[in-house]
Structures are given as structure tokens and as C-alpha cells.
Coordinates of C-alpha atoms and ligand atoms in Angstrom, one line a residue:
X15 CA 102.8 116.4 115.1
X16 CA 105.3 117.8 117.6
X17 CA 107.2 121.0 117.2
X18 CA 110.9 121.4 117.7
X19 CA 112.9 124.6 118.4
X20 CA 116.6 125.1 119.3
X21 CA 119.0 128.0 119.7
X22 CA 122.7 128.5 120.0
X23 CA 124.4 131.9 120.1
X24 CA 124.9 134.9 122.4
X25 CA 121.3 135.6 123.4
X26 CA 119.4 134.0 126.2
X27 CA 118.0 130.8 124.7
X28 CA 115.0 130.2 127.1
X29 CA 112.8 133.2 125.9
X30 CA 113.5 132.3 122.3
X31 CA 112.6 128.6 122.9
X32 CA 109.4 129.5 124.8
X33 CA 108.2 132.0 122.1
X34 CA 109.1 129.4 119.4
X35 CA 107.2 126.7 121.2
X36 CA 104.1 128.9 121.5
X37 CA 104.3 129.4 117.7
X38 CA 104.6 125.7 117.2
X39 CA 101.9 124.7 119.6
X40 CA 99.6 124.1 116.7
X41 CA 101.7 121.0 116.0
X42 CA 100.8 119.4 119.3
X43 CA 100.0 120.4 122.8
X44 CA 100.1 117.3 125.0
X45 CA 103.2 118.4 126.8
X46 CA 106.2 120.6 126.3
X47 CA 109.8 120.9 127.6
X48 CA 113.2 122.5 127.2
X49 CA 116.8 121.5 127.8
X50 CA 119.3 124.2 128.7
X51 CA 123.0 123.9 129.0
X52 CA 124.7 126.2 131.5
X53 CA 128.3 125.8 132.8
X54 CA 128.4 122.3 131.4
X55 CA 125.2 121.4 133.3
X56 CA 122.4 120.1 131.3
X57 CA 119.0 120.7 132.8
X58 CA 115.6 119.6 131.5
X59 CA 112.3 121.2 132.5
X60 CA 109.2 119.6 131.1
X61 CA 105.5 119.4 131.9
X62 CA 102.3 117.8 130.7
X63 CA 99.9 120.3 129.0
X64 CA 100.4 123.5 127.1
X65 CA 103.5 125.7 127.0
X66 CA 102.0 128.0 129.6
X67 CA 102.2 125.2 132.1
X68 CA 105.8 124.7 131.4
X69 CA 106.5 128.4 131.8
X70 CA 104.7 128.4 135.2
X71 CA 106.7 125.3 136.3
X72 CA 110.1 126.6 135.1
X73 CA 109.7 129.9 137.1
X74 CA 111.4 128.3 140.1
X75 CA 114.5 127.4 138.1
X76 CA 117.5 129.3 136.8
X77 CA 116.9 129.3 133.0
X78 CA 120.0 131.3 132.1
X79 CA 121.7 129.7 129.1
X80 CA 122.7 130.6 125.5
X81 CA 122.1 127.1 124.1
X82 CA 119.0 125.0 124.4
X83 CA 116.4 122.9 122.7
X84 CA 112.6 122.7 123.1
X85 CA 109.7 120.5 122.1
X86 CA 105.9 120.6 122.1
X87 CA 104.4 117.1 121.8
X88 CA 101.6 115.3 120.1
X89 CA 101.7 111.9 121.7
X90 CA 102.4 108.8 119.6
X91 CA 104.3 106.3 121.8
X92 CA 103.4 106.7 125.5
X93 CA 100.5 108.7 127.1
X94 CA 100.8 112.5 127.5
X95 CA 102.5 113.0 130.9
X96 CA 105.6 114.6 132.4
X97 CA 107.6 111.4 132.0
X98 CA 107.0 111.0 128.3
X99 CA 107.4 114.7 127.6
X100 CA 110.5 115.7 125.6
X101 CA 113.5 116.4 125.9
X102 CA 114.8 113.0 126.9
X103 CA 118.1 112.3 128.5
X104 CA 120.6 109.5 127.6
X105 CA 121.3 107.0 130.3
X106 CA 124.2 109.0 131.8
X107 CA 122.3 112.3 131.3
X108 CA 125.1 113.7 129.2
X109 CA 123.0 113.9 126.0
X110 CA 119.5 115.1 125.4
X111 CA 117.2 114.9 122.4
X112 CA 113.9 116.3 121.0
X113 CA 112.2 114.4 118.2
X114 CA 109.3 114.8 115.8
X115 CA 108.3 111.6 114.1
X116 CA 108.2 107.9 114.9
X117 CA 111.1 105.4 115.2
X118 CA 109.3 102.3 113.9
X119 CA 112.0 99.8 114.9
X120 CA 112.3 101.2 118.4
X121 CA 111.2 97.9 120.0
X122 CA 114.0 95.9 118.5
X123 CA 116.5 98.6 119.3
X124 CA 115.2 98.9 122.9
X125 CA 115.5 95.2 123.5
X126 CA 119.1 95.2 122.3
X127 CA 120.0 98.2 124.4
X128 CA 118.4 96.7 127.5
X129 CA 120.6 93.7 127.0
X130 CA 123.5 96.1 127.1
X131 CA 122.3 97.4 130.4
X132 CA 120.3 100.5 129.3
X133 CA 117.4 101.4 131.6
X134 CA 114.5 103.5 130.2
X135 CA 112.5 106.0 132.1
X136 CA 109.8 106.7 129.6
X137 CA 107.5 104.8 127.2
X138 CA 108.7 106.7 124.2
X139 CA 110.5 105.7 121.0
X140 CA 112.6 108.9 121.3
X141 CA 114.3 107.8 124.5
X142 CA 115.4 104.7 122.7
X143 CA 117.1 106.8 120.0
X144 CA 119.1 108.9 122.5
X145 CA 120.3 105.8 124.3
X146 CA 121.3 104.3 120.9
X147 CA 123.3 107.5 120.2
X148 CA 124.9 107.3 123.6
X149 CA 125.8 103.6 123.1
X150 CA 127.4 104.3 119.7
X151 CA 129.2 107.4 121.0
X152 CA 130.7 105.5 123.9
X153 CA 131.5 102.2 122.2
X154 CA 133.0 103.8 119.1
X155 CA 134.5 106.9 120.8
X156 CA 132.8 109.3 118.4
X157 CA 132.0 113.0 118.3
X158 CA 128.3 113.7 119.0
X159 CA 127.6 114.4 115.3
X160 CA 129.2 111.2 114.2
X161 CA 127.4 109.2 116.8
X162 CA 124.1 110.8 115.6
X163 CA 124.9 110.0 112.0
X164 CA 125.8 106.4 112.7
X165 CA 122.8 105.9 114.9
X166 CA 120.5 107.1 112.2
X167 CA 121.7 104.5 109.8
X168 CA 120.2 101.9 112.2
X169 CA 116.8 103.6 112.5
X170 CA 113.7 102.9 110.5
X171 CA 111.0 105.6 110.6
X172 CA 110.6 109.3 110.5
X173 CA 112.5 111.9 112.4
X174 CA 113.4 115.5 112.9
X175 CA 115.8 115.5 115.8
X176 CA 118.0 118.0 117.7
X177 CA 120.6 116.7 120.1
X178 CA 122.7 118.4 122.7
X179 CA 125.9 117.0 124.3
X180 CA 126.9 118.4 127.7
X181 CA 130.6 117.7 126.8
X182 CA 130.4 119.7 123.6
X183 CA 128.6 122.9 124.7
X184 CA 129.4 124.9 121.6
X185 CA 127.4 122.9 119.1
X186 CA 124.0 121.5 118.3
X187 CA 123.4 118.5 116.0
X188 CA 120.2 118.1 114.0
X189 CA 118.9 115.7 111.4
X190 CA 115.7 114.9 109.5
X191 CA 113.9 112.3 107.5
X192 CA 110.3 112.8 106.6
X193 CA 109.7 115.4 109.3
X194 CA 110.6 119.0 108.6
X195 CA 113.5 121.0 110.0
X196 CA 114.6 124.5 109.1
X197 CA 117.9 126.0 110.1
X198 CA 117.9 129.8 110.5
X199 CA 121.3 131.5 110.1
X200 CA 122.0 134.6 112.0
X201 CA 125.2 136.5 113.0
X202 CA 127.1 133.9 115.0
X203 CA 123.9 132.3 116.0
X204 CA 121.6 129.6 114.7
X205 CA 117.9 128.8 115.2
X206 CA 116.4 125.4 114.4
X207 CA 112.7 124.7 114.2
X208 CA 110.0 122.6 112.6
X209 CA 108.9 125.5 110.6
X210 CA 110.0 129.1 110.0
X211 CA 107.6 130.8 112.5
X212 CA 109.9 130.7 115.5
X213 CA 112.8 132.0 113.4
X214 CA 111.3 134.8 111.4
X215 CA 111.9 137.7 113.8
X216 CA 115.6 136.9 114.2
X217 CA 116.8 136.1 110.7
X218 CA 115.4 135.6 107.2
X219 CA 118.2 133.4 105.9
X220 CA 117.4 129.8 106.2
X221 CA 118.3 126.4 104.9
X222 CA 115.7 123.5 104.8
X223 CA 117.3 120.2 105.7
X224 CA 116.6 117.4 103.2
X225 CA 115.8 113.7 104.1
X226 CA 118.7 111.9 105.8
X227 CA 120.8 115.0 106.3
X228 CA 122.7 115.8 109.5
X229 CA 123.6 119.4 110.3
X230 CA 126.0 120.6 113.0
X231 CA 125.8 124.3 114.0
X232 CA 128.6 125.9 116.0
X233 CA 128.6 128.9 118.4
X234 CA 131.3 130.5 116.2
X235 CA 128.8 130.8 113.3
X236 CA 130.1 127.9 111.2
X237 CA 128.0 125.0 110.2
X238 CA 128.3 121.8 108.2
X239 CA 125.8 119.5 106.6
X240 CA 126.4 115.8 105.7
X241 CA 124.2 113.0 104.6
X242 CA 123.9 109.9 106.7
X243 CA 126.2 108.2 104.2
X244 CA 128.9 110.6 105.5
X245 CA 129.2 112.8 102.3
X246 CA 129.7 116.6 102.8
X247 CA 126.9 118.7 101.2
X248 CA 126.7 122.3 100.1
X249 CA 123.7 124.0 101.8
X250 CA 121.3 125.9 99.7
X251 CA 119.9 129.1 101.2
X252 CA 116.5 130.7 101.0
X253 CA 115.2 134.0 102.3
X254 CA 111.9 134.0 104.3
X255 CA 109.1 136.2 103.2
X256 CA 106.7 136.3 106.1
X257 CA 105.2 139.0 108.2
X258 CA 105.2 138.7 111.9
X259 CA 101.7 140.2 112.3
X260 CA 100.4 137.1 110.5
X261 CA 101.6 135.1 113.5
X262 CA 99.6 137.1 116.0
X263 CA 95.8 137.0 116.8
X264 CA 95.5 140.7 115.9
X265 CA 92.7 141.5 118.2
X266 CA 90.6 138.4 117.5
X267 CA 89.8 136.0 120.3
X268 CA 91.0 133.0 118.3
X269 CA 93.3 132.5 115.3
X270 CA 90.4 130.6 113.7
X271 CA 88.2 133.6 113.7
X272 CA 90.9 135.8 112.4
X273 CA 91.6 133.3 109.6
X274 CA 87.9 133.2 108.7
X275 CA 87.8 137.0 108.5
X276 CA 91.0 137.1 106.5
X277 CA 89.5 135.1 103.6
X278 CA 88.6 138.1 101.3
X279 CA 92.3 139.1 101.5
X280 CA 93.8 135.6 101.3
X281 CA 91.7 134.8 98.2
X282 CA 92.7 138.0 96.6
X283 CA 96.4 137.2 97.4
X284 CA 95.9 133.8 95.7
X285 CA 94.5 135.5 92.6
X286 CA 97.1 138.2 92.4
X287 CA 99.1 138.1 89.2
X288 CA 97.1 135.0 88.2
X289 CA 93.8 136.5 87.2
X290 CA 93.0 139.6 85.3
X291 CA 89.3 140.5 85.2
X292 CA 89.8 143.4 82.9
X293 CA 91.4 141.3 80.2
X294 CA 89.4 138.2 81.1
X295 CA 92.1 135.6 81.7
X296 CA 93.6 133.5 84.5
X297 CA 96.9 131.6 84.4
X298 CA 99.3 129.7 86.6
X299 CA 103.0 129.8 85.7
X300 CA 103.7 126.2 86.6
X301 CA 100.7 124.9 84.7
X302 CA 101.9 127.0 81.7
X303 CA 105.4 125.4 82.0
X304 CA 103.8 122.0 81.8
X305 CA 100.9 122.7 79.6
X306 CA 101.4 119.8 77.2
X307 CA 101.2 117.4 80.1
X308 CA 98.0 118.9 81.3
X309 CA 96.3 119.2 77.9
X310 CA 97.2 115.5 77.1
X311 CA 96.5 114.0 80.5
X312 CA 94.3 111.0 80.5
X313 CA 93.3 111.6 84.1
X314 CA 93.8 113.8 87.1
X315 CA 94.0 112.1 90.5
X316 CA 93.8 114.3 93.5
X317 CA 95.4 112.9 96.7
X318 CA 94.9 114.6 100.0
X319 CA 93.6 114.2 103.6
X320 CA 90.8 115.8 105.6
X321 CA 89.8 119.3 104.5
X322 CA 92.3 119.2 101.7
X323 CA 90.5 116.1 100.4
X324 CA 87.2 118.0 100.4
X325 CA 88.9 120.6 98.2
X326 CA 89.8 117.8 95.9
X327 CA 86.2 116.7 95.7
X328 CA 85.1 120.2 94.7
X329 CA 87.9 120.1 92.1
X330 CA 86.4 116.9 90.7
X331 CA 83.2 118.7 89.9
X332 CA 85.1 121.7 88.4
X333 CA 87.6 119.8 86.3
X334 CA 85.1 117.3 84.9
X335 CA 82.4 119.9 84.2
X336 CA 84.7 122.6 82.8
X337 CA 87.7 120.9 81.3
X338 CA 86.2 117.4 80.6
X339 CA 89.2 115.7 82.2
X340 CA 88.4 112.5 84.0
X341 CA 89.1 112.9 87.7
X342 CA 89.5 110.7 90.7
X343 CA 89.9 111.9 94.3
X344 CA 91.7 109.7 96.7
X345 CA 92.4 109.7 100.4
X346 CA 96.2 109.7 100.4
X347 CA 96.3 107.1 103.1
X348 CA 94.3 104.6 101.0
X349 CA 95.9 105.4 97.7
X350 CA 99.4 104.7 99.0
X351 CA 98.6 101.2 100.1
X352 CA 96.2 100.0 97.4
X353 CA 98.5 99.4 94.5
X354 CA 96.7 101.9 92.2
X355 CA 96.9 101.8 88.4
X356 CA 99.0 104.8 87.2
X357 CA 100.5 105.6 83.9
X358 CA 102.7 108.4 82.6
X359 CA 99.7 110.1 81.2
X360 CA 98.2 110.5 84.6
X361 CA 98.6 113.7 86.6
X362 CA 98.6 113.4 90.4
X363 CA 97.7 116.6 92.2
X364 CA 98.6 116.6 95.9
X365 CA 96.7 119.1 98.0
X366 CA 98.0 120.1 101.4
X367 CA 98.0 123.1 103.6
X368 CA 101.0 122.2 105.7
X369 CA 102.9 120.4 103.0
X370 CA 104.0 117.9 105.6
X371 CA 101.2 115.4 105.8
X372 CA 102.9 112.0 105.9
X373 CA 100.3 110.0 103.9
X374 CA 100.2 112.7 101.2
X375 CA 103.9 112.6 101.0
X376 CA 103.9 108.8 100.7
X377 CA 101.3 109.0 97.9
X378 CA 103.5 111.5 96.0
X379 CA 106.5 109.1 96.2
X380 CA 104.4 106.2 95.0
X381 CA 103.0 108.3 92.1
X382 CA 106.5 109.4 91.1
X383 CA 107.8 105.9 91.2
X384 CA 105.0 104.8 88.8
X385 CA 105.9 107.6 86.3
X386 CA 103.0 110.0 86.9
X387 CA 103.6 113.7 86.8
X388 CA 103.0 115.1 90.3
X389 CA 101.8 118.6 91.0
X390 CA 101.4 120.2 94.4
X391 CA 98.8 122.7 95.7
X392 CA 100.4 123.7 98.9
X393 CA 100.3 126.6 101.4
X394 CA 103.5 126.4 103.4
X395 CA 106.4 127.6 101.3
X396 CA 109.4 125.4 101.2
X397 CA 107.5 122.5 102.9
X398 CA 108.3 118.8 102.1
X399 CA 105.4 118.4 99.7
X400 CA 106.3 121.6 97.9
X401 CA 109.8 120.2 97.4
X402 CA 108.8 116.6 96.6
X403 CA 106.4 117.4 93.7
X404 CA 107.5 117.8 90.1
X405 CA 105.9 121.2 90.0
X406 CA 103.1 123.1 91.8
X407 CA 101.5 126.3 93.0
X408 CA 101.3 127.9 96.4
X409 CA 98.0 129.2 97.5
X410 CA 99.5 132.1 99.4
X411 CA 97.0 132.0 102.3
X412 CA 99.8 132.9 104.9
X413 CA 100.3 131.0 108.1
X414 CA 97.2 129.1 109.2
X415 CA 97.5 128.6 112.9
X416 CA 94.0 127.5 114.0
X417 CA 94.1 123.7 113.8
X418 CA 90.8 123.7 111.9
X419 CA 91.5 124.6 108.3
X420 CA 89.5 127.6 106.9
X421 CA 91.5 130.0 104.8
X422 CA 93.6 127.3 103.4
X423 CA 90.5 125.4 102.2
X424 CA 89.2 128.5 100.3
X425 CA 92.7 129.2 99.1
X426 CA 92.9 125.6 97.6
X427 CA 89.4 126.1 96.0
X428 CA 90.6 129.4 94.5
X429 CA 93.7 127.9 93.0
X430 CA 91.9 124.8 91.7
X431 CA 89.1 126.9 90.2
X432 CA 91.6 129.1 88.3
X433 CA 93.4 126.0 87.1
X434 CA 90.1 124.3 85.9
X435 CA 89.0 127.5 84.1
X436 CA 92.4 128.0 82.4
X437 CA 92.6 124.3 81.3
X438 CA 89.0 124.3 80.1
X439 CA 89.7 127.3 77.9
X440 CA 93.0 125.9 76.6
X441 CA 91.3 122.6 75.8
X442 CA 88.4 124.4 74.1
X443 CA 85.8 122.8 76.3
X444 CA 84.4 126.2 77.2
X445 CA 83.9 129.1 74.9
X446 CA 86.0 132.3 75.1
X447 CA 82.9 134.3 76.1
X448 CA 82.0 132.0 78.9
X449 CA 85.7 131.9 80.0
X450 CA 85.8 135.7 80.2
X451 CA 82.5 136.0 81.9
X452 CA 83.5 133.4 84.5
X453 CA 86.9 135.1 85.2
X454 CA 85.1 138.4 85.8
X455 CA 82.5 136.7 88.0
X456 CA 85.3 134.9 89.9
X457 CA 87.1 138.1 90.6
X458 CA 84.1 139.2 92.7
X459 CA 84.3 136.3 95.1
X460 CA 86.4 138.2 97.8
X461 CA 83.7 140.9 97.9
X462 CA 81.0 138.3 98.1
X463 CA 82.8 136.7 101.1
X464 CA 83.1 140.1 102.7
X465 CA 79.3 140.5 102.4
X466 CA 78.7 137.0 103.8
X467 CA 80.9 137.8 106.8
X468 CA 78.4 140.5 107.7
X469 CA 76.0 137.8 108.8
X470 CA 78.3 136.8 111.6
X471 CA 75.9 138.1 114.4
X472 CA 73.0 136.2 112.9
X473 CA 75.1 133.1 112.6
X474 CA 76.1 133.5 116.3
X475 CA 72.4 133.7 117.2
X476 CA 71.7 130.5 115.3
X477 CA 74.6 128.8 116.9
X478 CA 73.0 129.5 120.3
X479 CA 69.9 127.5 119.2
X480 CA 71.8 124.3 118.4
X481 CA 74.9 124.5 120.6
X482 CA 73.6 121.7 122.9
X483 CA 72.9 119.2 120.2
X484 CA 74.7 115.9 120.3
X485 CA 74.4 115.2 116.5
X486 CA 74.0 117.3 113.3
X487 CA 73.5 116.4 109.7
X488 CA 74.8 118.5 106.8
X489 CA 73.3 118.1 103.4
X490 CA 74.3 119.5 100.0
X491 CA 74.1 118.5 96.3
X492 CA 76.5 118.9 93.5
X493 CA 79.2 121.5 94.2
X494 CA 77.8 121.8 97.7
X495 CA 78.0 118.2 98.6
X496 CA 81.8 118.5 99.5
X497 CA 80.8 121.7 101.4
X498 CA 78.4 119.6 103.5
X499 CA 81.3 117.2 104.3
X500 CA 83.5 120.1 105.2
X501 CA 80.9 121.7 107.4
X502 CA 80.4 118.5 109.3
X503 CA 84.1 118.0 109.8
X504 CA 84.5 121.6 111.1
X505 CA 81.8 121.1 113.6
X506 CA 83.0 117.8 115.0
X507 CA 86.6 118.7 115.2
X508 CA 86.2 121.9 117.2
X509 CA 82.9 121.4 119.1
X510 CA 83.0 117.6 119.6
X511 CA 79.4 117.4 118.3
X512 CA 79.0 114.3 116.2
X513 CA 78.2 115.5 112.6
X514 CA 77.8 113.8 109.3
X515 CA 77.8 115.3 105.8
X516 CA 75.7 113.6 103.1
X517 CA 74.6 114.2 99.5
X518 CA 71.1 115.5 100.1
X519 CA 69.4 112.9 98.0
X520 CA 71.2 110.1 99.8
X521 CA 69.5 111.0 103.1
X522 CA 66.5 108.8 102.4
X523 CA 68.8 105.8 102.0
X524 CA 69.6 105.7 105.7
X525 CA 70.3 108.9 107.6
X526 CA 66.7 110.0 107.5
X527 CA 66.1 107.4 110.3
X528 CA 68.1 109.7 112.6
X529 CA 65.9 112.7 112.1
X530 CA 63.7 114.0 114.9
X531 CA 63.1 117.3 116.6
X532 CA 66.5 117.0 118.3
X533 CA 68.5 116.8 115.1
X534 CA 69.7 120.0 113.4
X535 CA 69.9 119.6 109.7
X536 CA 72.1 122.1 107.9
X537 CA 71.2 122.3 104.2
X538 CA 73.3 124.1 101.7
X539 CA 70.5 125.2 99.3
X540 CA 72.1 127.7 97.0
X541 CA 72.2 125.5 93.9
X542 CA 70.3 126.8 90.9
X543 CA 70.4 123.4 89.3
X544 CA 68.4 120.8 91.2
X545 CA 66.9 123.6 93.3
X546 CA 63.5 121.9 93.4
X547 CA 65.2 118.7 94.5
X548 CA 66.8 120.3 97.4
X549 CA 63.5 121.9 98.4
X550 CA 62.0 118.4 98.4
X551 CA 64.8 117.2 100.7
X552 CA 64.1 120.1 103.1
X553 CA 60.4 119.1 103.1
X554 CA 61.4 115.5 103.9
X555 CA 63.3 116.7 106.9
X556 CA 60.6 119.0 108.1
X557 CA 58.0 116.2 107.7
X558 CA 60.0 114.3 110.3
X559 CA 60.3 117.4 112.6
X560 CA 63.9 118.0 111.9
X561 CA 65.3 121.5 112.7
X562 CA 66.4 123.0 109.4
X563 CA 69.0 125.7 109.0
X564 CA 69.3 126.5 105.3
X565 CA 72.1 128.4 103.6
X566 CA 70.2 130.1 100.7
X567 CA 70.8 132.7 98.1
X568 CA 69.9 136.2 99.1
X569 CA 66.2 136.9 98.5
X570 CA 65.1 133.2 98.5
X571 CA 61.7 133.6 100.2
X572 CA 60.6 130.1 99.2
X573 CA 63.0 128.1 101.5
X574 CA 62.7 130.8 104.1
X575 CA 59.1 129.8 104.7
X576 CA 60.1 126.1 105.2
X577 CA 63.3 126.4 107.2
X578 CA 63.6 127.2 110.9
X579 CA 66.5 129.6 110.1
X580 CA 68.1 130.7 106.9
X581 CA 71.5 132.2 106.4
X582 CA 71.6 134.2 103.2
X583 CA 74.7 134.5 101.0
X584 CA 75.1 136.7 97.9
X585 CA 74.1 135.2 94.5
X586 CA 77.1 133.4 93.0
X587 CA 77.7 131.2 89.9
X588 CA 77.2 127.6 91.0
X589 CA 80.7 126.6 90.1
X590 CA 82.1 129.1 92.6
X591 CA 79.5 128.5 95.3
X592 CA 81.6 126.4 97.7
X593 CA 83.9 129.4 98.2
X594 CA 81.0 131.4 99.6
X595 CA 78.7 128.7 101.1
X596 CA 81.5 127.3 103.3
X597 CA 82.0 130.6 105.1
X598 CA 78.7 130.5 107.2
X599 CA 79.5 126.9 108.1
X600 CA 82.9 127.9 109.4
X601 CA 81.4 130.6 111.5
X602 CA 78.6 128.3 112.8
X603 CA 81.2 125.8 114.0
X604 CA 83.3 128.5 115.5
X605 CA 80.5 130.0 117.5
X606 CA 79.1 126.7 118.7
X607 CA 82.6 125.6 119.9
X608 CA 83.1 128.9 121.7
X609 CA 79.7 128.5 123.4
X610 CA 80.6 125.0 124.5
X611 CA 83.9 126.4 125.9
X612 CA 86.1 124.3 123.6
X613 CA 89.6 125.4 122.8
X614 CA 88.8 126.4 119.2
X615 CA 92.4 126.8 118.0
X616 CA 93.7 123.7 119.7
X617 CA 91.0 121.0 119.7
X618 CA 91.7 117.9 121.8
X619 CA 93.7 115.1 120.2
X620 CA 94.4 117.0 117.0
X621 CA 97.5 118.6 115.5
X622 CA 97.9 120.8 112.6
X623 CA 100.6 119.0 110.8
X624 CA 100.1 115.3 110.6
X625 CA 103.6 114.0 110.0
X626 CA 102.8 110.4 111.2
X627 CA 100.7 108.0 109.2
Ligands
F6R5 C1 90.7 119.9 109.3 C2 92.0 119.8 108.9 C3 92.6 118.5 108.5 C4 93.7 118.7 107.4 C5 94.4 117.4 107.1 C6 95.3 117.5 106.0 O1 90.3 121.2 109.6 O2 92.8 120.8 108.9 O3 91.6 117.6 108.1 O4 93.0 119.2 106.3 O5 95.0 117.0 108.3 O6 96.3 118.5 106.3 P1 97.2 119.2 105.1 O7 96.2 120.0 104.3 O8 98.2 120.0 105.9 O9 97.8 118.1 104.3

């Protein structure tokens, strides 16, 4: 939800800002803009649409400057157009701001400012904030950093902001609350951004701002951090560990395709040091450090949104079946507002790729307030959720840039499977022999995904057959029910085909009415348990002339005879099957979206990091 980047130093700011905005485009692509300060002249160039449109537009201007700020927008207040694009000027055009988040009390602030004579040009909450800063700076005769700090004490909502003042051309002021902001520290230069991707090629030394902190970075290489209560703070530094190649498409047409094909590697990375097939064990350091809490937990509650919530559903099957721990899986957005019953013997596990999802963060805060132990399963290192939880594990999938989550989903499944196996063994709910056998079997998953990816051409051919559908139904049972939900979500979000996922047996309680020859029904039919039942479900669809695409275990001739198309995947233990059966569904959605000429990596209306509720 909006990406921010800023630079101050001796290099040219504009190319750094543009490159950074392109990296951050996954956070929103409704409009983009930059503000550059040159010879005490503050100029803003902004344009509706993607960063490339901004670049084309800005060609006619002199973009020379060694200080600047940039923004790529996911619209909240005000439609996506040039006027509402960031940066925004203050009334006298001396100040400018970029903002990620929502100022919830902007209406009250705007009315008060209008009464003081302020005139607004856009419909955004952000413009209200820069006018507020301007008003405070002018009336109280404050430096820009003081004006920002005081203004933020009057604001309700979420923000990561960066502010430039034409009269103070050697500094940038930044602040955050509930939206991320990273400061990269170079030699007499600073880089600020919503995540580390625009910073990585210039410096590895960073500090992550915490909530209600205000940073001032100066051209002479000095910087200070305060909280909004005006107390000086000591920054803590971290060193980035990220490879630039991971931020490029590397020969693939889309990041999504690259990320699908990376999965054998990312799953191995997630297992590294945590699973030993030769010795037959799997372990997670942070579970080990809190083992008593896990072994004595009354309940585990998974909180997440979207695809991460689907990973939580798979975990429910795993943790209940293997470790016999009662599990609930909650949409973070519902959990946070429904006054849930929680005790100190509950463990809340928050699952998030980005580590920035606003609802998941709020659910964590609620769980902490009520005394539960909160654990994070997160991809983005140093993200807000990683820092807000009591403990947790990274999935080590590397940057996921395609808006549709693929490798993060299988990374989450990998981590949660290792956790369930380890806890089950520790609790004595599975035997040592079974534990060892499963660990060995689990270690073969990357190879099995590799084998599944070889069916890409066939999946592309099948995609051609259903690409013009307007609806699709995904069915699965047991471990493959969440996979059906995830398959349907992937299809709708990138190809704009309406799709629904259902437990296969539930079909006859309603959705069966939809089935006719125009309705592709994708059935995940790899289960050994309930195999006959899923066969019956396929027959029910065929009896109504539905078009069946079945995901089956290699060599399954029985379903092959019934289905219109089958996609075979290697035989795999049922408890691990979502890791493999989700791969053909990712590829199917991808190919359909490409054939429908959709922007696979940046689907309409979506953003990768949902930092607003
Ligand atoms: C779908 C997708 C979203 C995210 C959801 C939660 O492909 O990516 O549904 O899963 O927005 O995001 P995270 O995992 O970052 O909390």
C-alpha cells in the first residue's frame, strides 16, 4: 500500500528514486511522483499510472538534484489521478510530503485548517497533513523536524512519511507509525524507503524506524532519531543480507513465473539447518527456546489474511492430526474486532509474507494485550510483524515481488509442517519411526516440485482450453481443501475470472447448481484417504456436463478416464500434498492470466503489502 523512497547525498537523486520506485511498485501502481530540490527550488513531477509513465512525463524537465523524495500510490482517499498523486505541496509550496498510510482524523483537521484559510488541491488525507505541518511551522516558528513532530501528536491513523523543506535543503525528515520505513546509511548519504529493496545496492547498513519515531538525516552524514514525545533515541543498526539478482526477473517474463520456478530452491532454503534427513530430525530454534509454552499450549490460533490464511488452514490439519493440539484459524480482520476469548495458555501464530499487513498486526497487538504468547511466521526480515511478535521464524523465501503470493505460500507450508512434525514428536503423539520416516519423505519435496514443474507445457495447453471461462470451481478434500481455496484465489486475483474453492463434498449443498458445460471444475484428487469419495464427486460433476481438470497422482488411470484433462504430480505423503498440488494451480492461473493479457505481477486494484485495514 504505497511505496516511499527518498535520497540525500552527493549523487543524483532522480535515478535512485526512479529505480527505487520501480522496486516498490508492488506496493501500489495507481500513480507515482517525485519531488526534487535544486537551487532552493522545489519541483514536483507526478503522473497517474505506473512509474514508466512518470519517467516519460519527466523527460521534458531538468531533474538534476541531490535531494529528493518519491512515491508510488495505492489509492485510499481520492481516485487515482494526477491531482491525487504524491508528493503533495503545502499551501505556500515550500514543503512537500510523501505518505504511506491513512490519516483517520483528516476530516476534522481539514475543516480546522480551512477555517484558518488553507485551500486544498487534492482529495487526499496526505495533503491535509502537510498543511498541518505548515501551519504549525509557521504559527510556532519551528524547524521542519519540530513541526513534523508536533503535527504527528495531533494525528490519528497510520503513517510513514518523508518531508522536504525548500528552506532547509540539507535535511530530510521522516517518521512512521504502523507503516514501515527503513533508513539506509551510506558515506555522507542516506536512503529512505518502505522496504530495503531500493537501498540494497548502495548500502547494507540500515536502521528500521519504530512506531512514533521521527528521524532527521543531514547531508553531512549525521542523523538523529526522536520519538514524538521529544525524547532522543539511540538508533540500532542492522546489516542487510539480500542479493540484488533476487530483485530482477532473471530472464522470466514475469516475477510470478520466476517465483513459481524458484520454489524447489526456496523450500530447500527454508529447510536448511532446520531439517536433517540423514539423522531424521527437524527443529526450529525459536520453538526450541519456547518449548514449554508450545508443549503446554491449550490451543494454537493462526491469524492471517488471504493466501497466508490458507497456509493457516493447512496448518490446522497438520497440527491437529500430528500434534493433537486444538487449532483455530482466524481472519485477522475478524479476530481483531470480535472480542475473542484468549488465555495465557493460548499461542497465537501470525502468518504473513510481507510482515506489514495492518489487520494481522492489529490481531497481534490484541493477542499480546490479552496475555497470549505470539509467534510470527514471516518472510520479510525486519518487518513490523517480525518485530511485534514475541518470537518467530522466517521462511527465507527471499523477496516475493509478484503480487500473487506463490513461493511465500509454500515457504509458510514448509515451516509450519516442520513445526508440526517437531511438536508432534516432542509431545509423543507420533512415534519416533514415523517421525523419522516423515522427515526423510519431507526432504524430497523440493525434488517433487521440480518434477511437477516439468508439466508446465501441458498446463499451458490446458489453460488455453479454459482461458475464456467466466467462472471456475475448485474442489478439494482434507489437506487439499485449503489448496482449492488458494487455487481459486490465484485465478481470480490475476486473471479476473470469478472462481470459488469448496470442500468437494460441500458441492452438492449448493454450488452444484452452477455446473454446466461452460464451467471448468478443477479437482485436486491426490488424496489417498477419501479417494473413492473424490471420485464420486468427479462423477457428479461429469453427470452435469462439467469440464473436469483433475490434479492426480502420477499413474492414476482411473480418474484419467473420467476427467477431461489430468495433471499428474509425483506421489507424496498426504500430509505434504498441498506443497506439491498447489504448484500446477499456480501455473494454471499464471498461463490463463497471460493469455487474457492481464498484468500478472501487478493485478488491478491490488497491492502486495496491505498496510491499511
Ligand atoms: C494473494 C495474496 C494476499 C496476501 C494477503 C496477506 O496472492 O498475496 O492474499 O496473502 O494480502 O499478506 P501477507 O502475507 O503479506 O500478510
